PDB file of C-alpha atoms in Angstrom:
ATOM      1  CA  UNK X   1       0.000   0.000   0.000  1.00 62.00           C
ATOM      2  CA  UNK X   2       1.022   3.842  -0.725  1.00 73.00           C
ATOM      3  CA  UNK X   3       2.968   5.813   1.715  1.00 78.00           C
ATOM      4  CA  UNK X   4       2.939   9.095  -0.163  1.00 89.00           C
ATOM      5  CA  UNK X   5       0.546  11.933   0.733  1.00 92.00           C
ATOM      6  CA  UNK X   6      -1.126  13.946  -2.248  1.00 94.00           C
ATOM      7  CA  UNK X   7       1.219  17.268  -2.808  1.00 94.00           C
ATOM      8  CA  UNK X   8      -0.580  20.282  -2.385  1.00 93.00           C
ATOM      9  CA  UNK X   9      -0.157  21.611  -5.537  1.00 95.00           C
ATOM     10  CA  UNK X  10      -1.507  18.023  -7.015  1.00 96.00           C
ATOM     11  CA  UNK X  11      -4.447  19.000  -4.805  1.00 95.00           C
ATOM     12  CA  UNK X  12      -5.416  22.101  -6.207  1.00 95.00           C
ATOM     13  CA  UNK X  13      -5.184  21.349  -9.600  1.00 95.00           C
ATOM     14  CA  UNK X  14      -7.596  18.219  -8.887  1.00 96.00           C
ATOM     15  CA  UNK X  15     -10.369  20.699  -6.785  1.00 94.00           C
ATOM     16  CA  UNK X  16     -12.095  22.123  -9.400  1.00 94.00           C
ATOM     17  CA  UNK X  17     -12.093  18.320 -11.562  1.00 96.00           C
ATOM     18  CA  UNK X  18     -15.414  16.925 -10.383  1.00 96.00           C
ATOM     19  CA  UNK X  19     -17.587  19.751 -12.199  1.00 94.00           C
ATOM     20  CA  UNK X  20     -15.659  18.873 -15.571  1.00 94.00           C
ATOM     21  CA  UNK X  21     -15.145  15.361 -15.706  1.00 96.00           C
ATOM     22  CA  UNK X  22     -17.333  12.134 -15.005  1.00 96.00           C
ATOM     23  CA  UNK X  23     -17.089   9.838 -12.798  1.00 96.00           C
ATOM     24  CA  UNK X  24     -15.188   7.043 -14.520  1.00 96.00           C
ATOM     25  CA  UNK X  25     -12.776   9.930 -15.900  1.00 97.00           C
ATOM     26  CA  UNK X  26     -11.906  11.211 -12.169  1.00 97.00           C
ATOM     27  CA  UNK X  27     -10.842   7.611 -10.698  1.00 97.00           C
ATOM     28  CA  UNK X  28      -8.846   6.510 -13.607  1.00 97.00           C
ATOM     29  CA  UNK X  29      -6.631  10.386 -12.468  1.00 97.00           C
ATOM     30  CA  UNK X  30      -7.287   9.015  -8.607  1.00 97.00           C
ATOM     31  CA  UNK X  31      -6.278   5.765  -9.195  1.00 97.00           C
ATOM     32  CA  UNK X  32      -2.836   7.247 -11.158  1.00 96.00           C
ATOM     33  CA  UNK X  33      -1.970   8.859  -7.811  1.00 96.00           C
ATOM     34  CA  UNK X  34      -2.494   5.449  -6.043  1.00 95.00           C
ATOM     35  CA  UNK X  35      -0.079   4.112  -8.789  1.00 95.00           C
ATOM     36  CA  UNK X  36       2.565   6.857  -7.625  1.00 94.00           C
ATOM     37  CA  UNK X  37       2.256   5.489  -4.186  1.00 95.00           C
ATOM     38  CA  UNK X  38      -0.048   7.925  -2.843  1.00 95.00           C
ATOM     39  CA  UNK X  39      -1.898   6.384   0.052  1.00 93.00           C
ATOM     40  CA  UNK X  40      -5.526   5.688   0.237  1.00 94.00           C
ATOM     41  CA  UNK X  41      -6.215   7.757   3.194  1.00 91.00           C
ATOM     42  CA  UNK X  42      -4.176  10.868   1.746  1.00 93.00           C
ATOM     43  CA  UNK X  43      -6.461  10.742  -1.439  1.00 95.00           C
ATOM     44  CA  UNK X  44      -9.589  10.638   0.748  1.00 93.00           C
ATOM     45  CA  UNK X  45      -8.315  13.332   2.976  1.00 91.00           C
ATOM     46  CA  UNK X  46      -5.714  15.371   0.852  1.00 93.00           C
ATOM     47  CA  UNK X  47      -7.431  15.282  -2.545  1.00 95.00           C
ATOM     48  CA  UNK X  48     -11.246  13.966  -2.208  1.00 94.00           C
ATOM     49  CA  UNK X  49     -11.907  16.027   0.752  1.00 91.00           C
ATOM     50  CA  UNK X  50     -10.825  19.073  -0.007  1.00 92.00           C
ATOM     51  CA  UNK X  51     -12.124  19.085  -3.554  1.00 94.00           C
ATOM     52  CA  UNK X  52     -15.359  19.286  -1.383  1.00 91.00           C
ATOM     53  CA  UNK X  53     -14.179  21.989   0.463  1.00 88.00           C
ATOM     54  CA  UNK X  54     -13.409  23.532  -3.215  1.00 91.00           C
ATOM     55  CA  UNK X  55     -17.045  22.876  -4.773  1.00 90.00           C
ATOM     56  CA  UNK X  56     -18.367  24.589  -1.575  1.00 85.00           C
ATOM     57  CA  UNK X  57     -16.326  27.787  -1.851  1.00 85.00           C
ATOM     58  CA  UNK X  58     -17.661  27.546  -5.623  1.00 85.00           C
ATOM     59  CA  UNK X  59     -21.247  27.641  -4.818  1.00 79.00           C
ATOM     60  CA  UNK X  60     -20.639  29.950  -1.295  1.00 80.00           C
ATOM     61  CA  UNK X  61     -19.129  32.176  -4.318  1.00 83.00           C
ATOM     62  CA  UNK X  62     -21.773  31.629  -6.805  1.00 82.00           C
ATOM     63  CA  UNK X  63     -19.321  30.659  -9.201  1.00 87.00           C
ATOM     64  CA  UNK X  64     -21.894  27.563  -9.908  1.00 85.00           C
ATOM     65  CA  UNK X  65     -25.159  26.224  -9.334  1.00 87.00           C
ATOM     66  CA  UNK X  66     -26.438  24.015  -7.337  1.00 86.00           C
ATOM     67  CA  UNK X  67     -26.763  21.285  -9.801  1.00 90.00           C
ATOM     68  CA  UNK X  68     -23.157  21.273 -10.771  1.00 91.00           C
ATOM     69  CA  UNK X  69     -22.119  21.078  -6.892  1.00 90.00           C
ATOM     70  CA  UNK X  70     -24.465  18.752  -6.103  1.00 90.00           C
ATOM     71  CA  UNK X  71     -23.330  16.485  -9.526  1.00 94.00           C
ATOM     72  CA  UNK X  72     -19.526  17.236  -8.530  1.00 93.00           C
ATOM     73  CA  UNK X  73     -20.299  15.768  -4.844  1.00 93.00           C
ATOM     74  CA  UNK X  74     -22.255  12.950  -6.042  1.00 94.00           C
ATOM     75  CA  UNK X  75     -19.042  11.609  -8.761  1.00 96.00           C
ATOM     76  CA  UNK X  76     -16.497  12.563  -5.775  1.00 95.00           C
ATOM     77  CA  UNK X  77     -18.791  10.259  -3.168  1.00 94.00           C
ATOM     78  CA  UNK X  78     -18.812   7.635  -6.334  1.00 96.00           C
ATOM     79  CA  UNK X  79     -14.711   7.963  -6.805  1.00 96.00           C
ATOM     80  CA  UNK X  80     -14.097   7.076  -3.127  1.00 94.00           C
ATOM     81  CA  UNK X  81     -16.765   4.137  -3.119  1.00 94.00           C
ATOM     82  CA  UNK X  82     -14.751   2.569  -6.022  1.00 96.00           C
ATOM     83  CA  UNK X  83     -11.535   3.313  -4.410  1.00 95.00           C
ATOM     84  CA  UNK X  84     -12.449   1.892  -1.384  1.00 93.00           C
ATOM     85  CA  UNK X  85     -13.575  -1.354  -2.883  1.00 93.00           C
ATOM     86  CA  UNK X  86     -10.509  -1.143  -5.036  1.00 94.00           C
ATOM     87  CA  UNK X  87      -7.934  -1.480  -2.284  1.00 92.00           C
ATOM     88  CA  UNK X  88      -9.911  -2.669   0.938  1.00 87.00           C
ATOM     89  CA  UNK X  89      -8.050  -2.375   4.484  1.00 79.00           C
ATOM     90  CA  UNK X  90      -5.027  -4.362   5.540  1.00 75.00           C
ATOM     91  CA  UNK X  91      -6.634  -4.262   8.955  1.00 65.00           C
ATOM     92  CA  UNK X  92      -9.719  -5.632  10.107  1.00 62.00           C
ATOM     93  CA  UNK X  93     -11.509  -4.699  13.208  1.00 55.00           C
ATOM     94  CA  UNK X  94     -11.764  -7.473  15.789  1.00 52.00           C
ATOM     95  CA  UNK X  95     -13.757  -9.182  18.651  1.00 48.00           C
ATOM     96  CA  UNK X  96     -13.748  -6.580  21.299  1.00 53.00           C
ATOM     97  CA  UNK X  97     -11.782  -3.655  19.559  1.00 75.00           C
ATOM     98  CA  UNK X  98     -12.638  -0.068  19.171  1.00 88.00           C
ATOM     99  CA  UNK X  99     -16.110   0.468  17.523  1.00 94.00           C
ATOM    100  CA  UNK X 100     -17.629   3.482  16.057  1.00 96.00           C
ATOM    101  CA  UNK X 101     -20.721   4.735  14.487  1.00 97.00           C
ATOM    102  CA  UNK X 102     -20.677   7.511  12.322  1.00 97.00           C
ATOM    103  CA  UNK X 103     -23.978   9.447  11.176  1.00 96.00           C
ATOM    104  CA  UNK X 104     -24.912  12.713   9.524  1.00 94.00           C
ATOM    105  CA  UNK X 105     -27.160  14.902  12.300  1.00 93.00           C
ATOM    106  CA  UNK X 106     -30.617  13.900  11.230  1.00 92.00           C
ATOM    107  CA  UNK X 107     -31.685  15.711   8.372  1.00 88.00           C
ATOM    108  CA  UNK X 108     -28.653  16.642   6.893  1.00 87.00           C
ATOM    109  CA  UNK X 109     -28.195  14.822   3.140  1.00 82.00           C
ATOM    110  CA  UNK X 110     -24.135  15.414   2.696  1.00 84.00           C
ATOM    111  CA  UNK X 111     -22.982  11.796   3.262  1.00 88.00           C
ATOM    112  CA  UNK X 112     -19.488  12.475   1.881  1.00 90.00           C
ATOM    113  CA  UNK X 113     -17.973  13.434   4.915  1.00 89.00           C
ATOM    114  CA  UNK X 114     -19.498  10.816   6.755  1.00 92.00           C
ATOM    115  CA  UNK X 115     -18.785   7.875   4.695  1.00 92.00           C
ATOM    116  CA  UNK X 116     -15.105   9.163   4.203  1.00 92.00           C
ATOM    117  CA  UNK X 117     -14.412   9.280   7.957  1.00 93.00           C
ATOM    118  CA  UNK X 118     -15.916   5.711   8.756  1.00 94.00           C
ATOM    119  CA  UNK X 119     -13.531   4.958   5.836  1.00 93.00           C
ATOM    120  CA  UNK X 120     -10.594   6.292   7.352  1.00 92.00           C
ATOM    121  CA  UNK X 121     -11.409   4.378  11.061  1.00 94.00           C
ATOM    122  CA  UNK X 122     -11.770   1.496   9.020  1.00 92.00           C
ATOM    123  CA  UNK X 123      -8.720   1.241   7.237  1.00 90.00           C
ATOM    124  CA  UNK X 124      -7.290   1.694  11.001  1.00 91.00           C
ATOM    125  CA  UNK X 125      -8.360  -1.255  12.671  1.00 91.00           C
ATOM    126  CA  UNK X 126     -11.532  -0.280  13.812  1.00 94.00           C
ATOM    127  CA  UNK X 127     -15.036  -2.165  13.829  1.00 93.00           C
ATOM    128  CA  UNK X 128     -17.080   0.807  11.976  1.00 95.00           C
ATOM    129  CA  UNK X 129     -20.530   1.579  10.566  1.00 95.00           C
ATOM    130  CA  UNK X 130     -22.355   4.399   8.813  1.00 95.00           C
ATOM    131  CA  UNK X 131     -25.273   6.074   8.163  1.00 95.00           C
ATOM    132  CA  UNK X 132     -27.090   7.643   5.455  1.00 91.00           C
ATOM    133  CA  UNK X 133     -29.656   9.858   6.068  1.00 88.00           C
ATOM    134  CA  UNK X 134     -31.255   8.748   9.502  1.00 92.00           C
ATOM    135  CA  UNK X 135     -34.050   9.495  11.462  1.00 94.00           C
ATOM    136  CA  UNK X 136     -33.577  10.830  15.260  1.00 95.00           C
ATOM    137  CA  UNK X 137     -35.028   8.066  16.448  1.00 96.00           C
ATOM    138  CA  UNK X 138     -33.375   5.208  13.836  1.00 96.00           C
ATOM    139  CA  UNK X 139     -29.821   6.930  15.329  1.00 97.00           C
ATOM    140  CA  UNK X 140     -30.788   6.935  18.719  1.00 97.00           C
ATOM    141  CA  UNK X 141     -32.447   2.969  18.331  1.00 97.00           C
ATOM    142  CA  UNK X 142     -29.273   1.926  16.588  1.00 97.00           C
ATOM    143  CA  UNK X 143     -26.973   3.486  19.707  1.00 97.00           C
ATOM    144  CA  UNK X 144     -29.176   1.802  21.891  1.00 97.00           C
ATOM    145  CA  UNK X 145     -28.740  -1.927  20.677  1.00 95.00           C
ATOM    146  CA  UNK X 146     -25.104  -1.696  20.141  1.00 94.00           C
ATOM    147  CA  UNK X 147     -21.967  -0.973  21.836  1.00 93.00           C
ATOM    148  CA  UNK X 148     -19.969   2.038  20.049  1.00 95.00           C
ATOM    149  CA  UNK X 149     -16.988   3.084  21.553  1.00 93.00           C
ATOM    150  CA  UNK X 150     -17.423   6.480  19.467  1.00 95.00           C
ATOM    151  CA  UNK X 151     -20.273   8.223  17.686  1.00 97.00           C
ATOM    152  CA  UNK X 152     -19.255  10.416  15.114  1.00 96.00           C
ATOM    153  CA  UNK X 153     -21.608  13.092  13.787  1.00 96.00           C
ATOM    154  CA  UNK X 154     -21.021  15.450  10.595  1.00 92.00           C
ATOM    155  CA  UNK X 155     -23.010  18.589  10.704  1.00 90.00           C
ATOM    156  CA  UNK X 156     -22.761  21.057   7.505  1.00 83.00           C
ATOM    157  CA  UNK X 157     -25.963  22.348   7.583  1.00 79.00           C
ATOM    158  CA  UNK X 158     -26.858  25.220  10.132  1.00 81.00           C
ATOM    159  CA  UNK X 159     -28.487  23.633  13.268  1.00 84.00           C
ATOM    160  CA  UNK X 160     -29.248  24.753  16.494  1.00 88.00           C
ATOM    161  CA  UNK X 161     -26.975  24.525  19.344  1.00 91.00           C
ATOM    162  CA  UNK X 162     -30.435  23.462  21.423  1.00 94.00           C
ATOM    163  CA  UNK X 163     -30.817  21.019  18.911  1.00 93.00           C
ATOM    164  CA  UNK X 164     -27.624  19.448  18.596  1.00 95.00           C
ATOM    165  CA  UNK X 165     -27.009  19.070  22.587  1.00 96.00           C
ATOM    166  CA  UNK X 166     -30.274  17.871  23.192  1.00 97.00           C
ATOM    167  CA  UNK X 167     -29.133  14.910  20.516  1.00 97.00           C
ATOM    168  CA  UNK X 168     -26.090  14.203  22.347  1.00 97.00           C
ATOM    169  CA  UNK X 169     -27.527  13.880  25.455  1.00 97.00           C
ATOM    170  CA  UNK X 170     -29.821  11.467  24.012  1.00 97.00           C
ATOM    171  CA  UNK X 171     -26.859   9.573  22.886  1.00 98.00           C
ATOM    172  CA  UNK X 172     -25.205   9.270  26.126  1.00 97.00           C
ATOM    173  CA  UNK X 173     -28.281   7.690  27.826  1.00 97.00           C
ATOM    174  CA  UNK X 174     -28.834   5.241  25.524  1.00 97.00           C
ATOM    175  CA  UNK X 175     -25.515   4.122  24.939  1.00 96.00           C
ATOM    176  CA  UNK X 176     -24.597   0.655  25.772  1.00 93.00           C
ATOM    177  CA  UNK X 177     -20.974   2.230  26.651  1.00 91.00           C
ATOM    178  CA  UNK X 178     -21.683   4.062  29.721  1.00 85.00           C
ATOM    179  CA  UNK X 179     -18.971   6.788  29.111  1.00 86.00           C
ATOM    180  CA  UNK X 180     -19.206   6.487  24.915  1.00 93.00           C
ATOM    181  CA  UNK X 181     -17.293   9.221  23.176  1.00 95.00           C
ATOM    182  CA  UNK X 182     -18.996  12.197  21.387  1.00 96.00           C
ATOM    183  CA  UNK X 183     -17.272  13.989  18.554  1.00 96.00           C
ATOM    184  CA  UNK X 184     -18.598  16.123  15.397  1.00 95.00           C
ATOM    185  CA  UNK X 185     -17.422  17.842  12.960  1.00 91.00           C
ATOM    186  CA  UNK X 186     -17.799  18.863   9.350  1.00 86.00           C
ATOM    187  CA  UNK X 187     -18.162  22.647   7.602  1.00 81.00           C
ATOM    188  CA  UNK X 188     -20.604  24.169  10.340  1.00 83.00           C
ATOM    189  CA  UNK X 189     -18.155  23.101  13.786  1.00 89.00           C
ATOM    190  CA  UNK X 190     -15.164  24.076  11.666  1.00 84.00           C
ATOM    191  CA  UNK X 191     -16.599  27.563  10.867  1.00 84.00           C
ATOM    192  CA  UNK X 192     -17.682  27.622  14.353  1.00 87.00           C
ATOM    193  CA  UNK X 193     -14.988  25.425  17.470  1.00 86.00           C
ATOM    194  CA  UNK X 194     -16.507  26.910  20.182  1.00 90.00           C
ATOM    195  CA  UNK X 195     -19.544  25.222  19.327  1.00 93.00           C
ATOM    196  CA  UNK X 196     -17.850  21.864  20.806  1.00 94.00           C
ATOM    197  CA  UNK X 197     -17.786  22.526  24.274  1.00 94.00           C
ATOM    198  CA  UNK X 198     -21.353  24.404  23.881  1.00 95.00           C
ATOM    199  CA  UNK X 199     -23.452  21.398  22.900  1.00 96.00           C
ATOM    200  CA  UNK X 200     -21.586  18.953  24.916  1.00 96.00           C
ATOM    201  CA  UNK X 201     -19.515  16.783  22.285  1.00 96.00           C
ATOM    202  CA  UNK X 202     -15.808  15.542  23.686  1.00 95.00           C
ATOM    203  CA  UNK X 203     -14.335  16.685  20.735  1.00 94.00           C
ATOM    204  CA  UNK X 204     -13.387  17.768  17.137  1.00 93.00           C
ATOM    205  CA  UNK X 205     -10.598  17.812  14.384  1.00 90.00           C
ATOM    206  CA  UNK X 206     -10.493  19.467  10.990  1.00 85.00           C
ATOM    207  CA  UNK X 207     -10.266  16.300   9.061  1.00 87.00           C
ATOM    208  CA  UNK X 208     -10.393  12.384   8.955  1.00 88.00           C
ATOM    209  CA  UNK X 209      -6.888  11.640   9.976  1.00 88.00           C
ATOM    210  CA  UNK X 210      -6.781  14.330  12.761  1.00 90.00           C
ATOM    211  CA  UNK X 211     -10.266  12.887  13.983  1.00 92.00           C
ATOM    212  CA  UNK X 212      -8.744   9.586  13.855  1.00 93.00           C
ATOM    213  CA  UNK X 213      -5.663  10.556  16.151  1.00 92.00           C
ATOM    214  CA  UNK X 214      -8.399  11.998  18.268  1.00 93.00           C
ATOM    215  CA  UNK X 215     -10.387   9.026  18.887  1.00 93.00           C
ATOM    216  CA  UNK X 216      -7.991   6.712  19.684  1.00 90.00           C
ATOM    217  CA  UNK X 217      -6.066   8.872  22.125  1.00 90.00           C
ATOM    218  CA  UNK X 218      -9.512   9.235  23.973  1.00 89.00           C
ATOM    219  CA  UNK X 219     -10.673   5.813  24.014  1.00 82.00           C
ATOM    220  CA  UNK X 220      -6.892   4.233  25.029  1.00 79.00           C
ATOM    221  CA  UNK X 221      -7.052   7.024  27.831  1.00 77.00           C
ATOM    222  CA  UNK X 222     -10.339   5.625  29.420  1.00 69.00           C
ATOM    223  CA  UNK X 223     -10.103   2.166  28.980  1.00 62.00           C
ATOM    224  CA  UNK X 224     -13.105   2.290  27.106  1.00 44.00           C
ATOM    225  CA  UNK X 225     -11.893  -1.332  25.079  1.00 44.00           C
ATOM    226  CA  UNK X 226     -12.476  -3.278  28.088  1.00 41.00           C
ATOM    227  CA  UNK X 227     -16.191  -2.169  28.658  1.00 39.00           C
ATOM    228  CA  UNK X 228     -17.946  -3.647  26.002  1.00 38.00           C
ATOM    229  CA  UNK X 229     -21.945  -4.418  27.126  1.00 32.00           C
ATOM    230  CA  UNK X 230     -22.696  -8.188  25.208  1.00 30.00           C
TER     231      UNK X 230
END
């Protein structure tokens, strides 16, 4: 597997790539950086991700429509899918290991971030899932039958602060891990840190890999492998 990380410049010629070119077009030039060496996880986080980032600052800029950002999301989400099933994880997550769900905060339709991060944990070691699109209450049932280690939200939609600790709170009561970890992120808690401590979360990071590091410094700290609820 790669070692290299995407070069910045590499990066910011690629942004702009997923309004001009399809889907199949954009993972044969993905899949040429894999070929170079480039890891997996630095094309999610160093070249996928931030050609997000990019499409948002084009339609924040109205240098687009809608369409064309939503299109450019949609063959970015499709690039990582095949990548990922392209090159699966050396590591698999085991009996009694870190576990971790990751979900969008009900209501909010960008998946990218979501699926990229459960991605990332994955290719780690750790026993993950993900969600598309839930309901409150489909989250909170889900929390509820299983053990988690770590919930992960993404949040780029404007929400609440009211709304967003009263979910977390939820989460904590129903959790099978009595002292489960919290974090969120995505474009609304990076715009906004201080948001964190406000709603109640443990944590944040301003992508995947730094999330990543995160999580698994909290969880070693508290022991939290050892306290799985069968």
């Amino acid at each position: 597997m790669g070692v290299l990380s995407v070069d910045p410049a590499d990066a910011a010629k690629f942004a702009s790539l997923p309004l001009e070119l399809e889907a199949d077009e954009l993972l044969d030039v993905v899949e040429a950086f894999i070929d170079r060496g480039v890891s997996v996880e630095s094309v999610f986080v160093d070249l996928l991700a931030a050609s997000a980032r990019r499409l948002g600052q084009h339609w924040e800029e109205d240098e687009c429509d809608f369409l064309d950002v939503t299109m450019g999301l949609w063959r970015l989400q499709e690039v990582m899918r095949q990548v990922a099933l392209r090159h699966p994880p050396l590591l698999q997550g085991g009996e009694g290991g870190r576990s971790a769900l990751f979900s969008p905060l009900p209501g909010d339709e960008h998946v990218l971030g979501t699926l990229m991060i459960e991605e990332v944990f994955a290719r780690a070691g750790w026993q993950t899932e993900a969600l598309i699109s839930p309901k409150r209450k489909e989250l909170l049932q889900i929390i509820a039958e299983k053990h988690y280690n770590l919930i992960g939200l993404t949040i780029s939609c404007d929400c609440p602060n009211a709304i967003l600790a009263d979910l977390i709170s939820a989460i904590r009561s129903v959790s099978r891990a009595p002292k489960v970890q919290v974090l969120i992120g995505g474009y609304m808690v990076n715009a906004n840190p201080g948001i964190v401590e406000a709603v109640g979360a443990d944590g944040t990071a301003v992508d995947a890999c730094s999330v990543l590091a995160l999580a698994e410094k909290l969880v070693m700290e508290s022991g939290r492998l050892h306290l799985p609820l069968l």
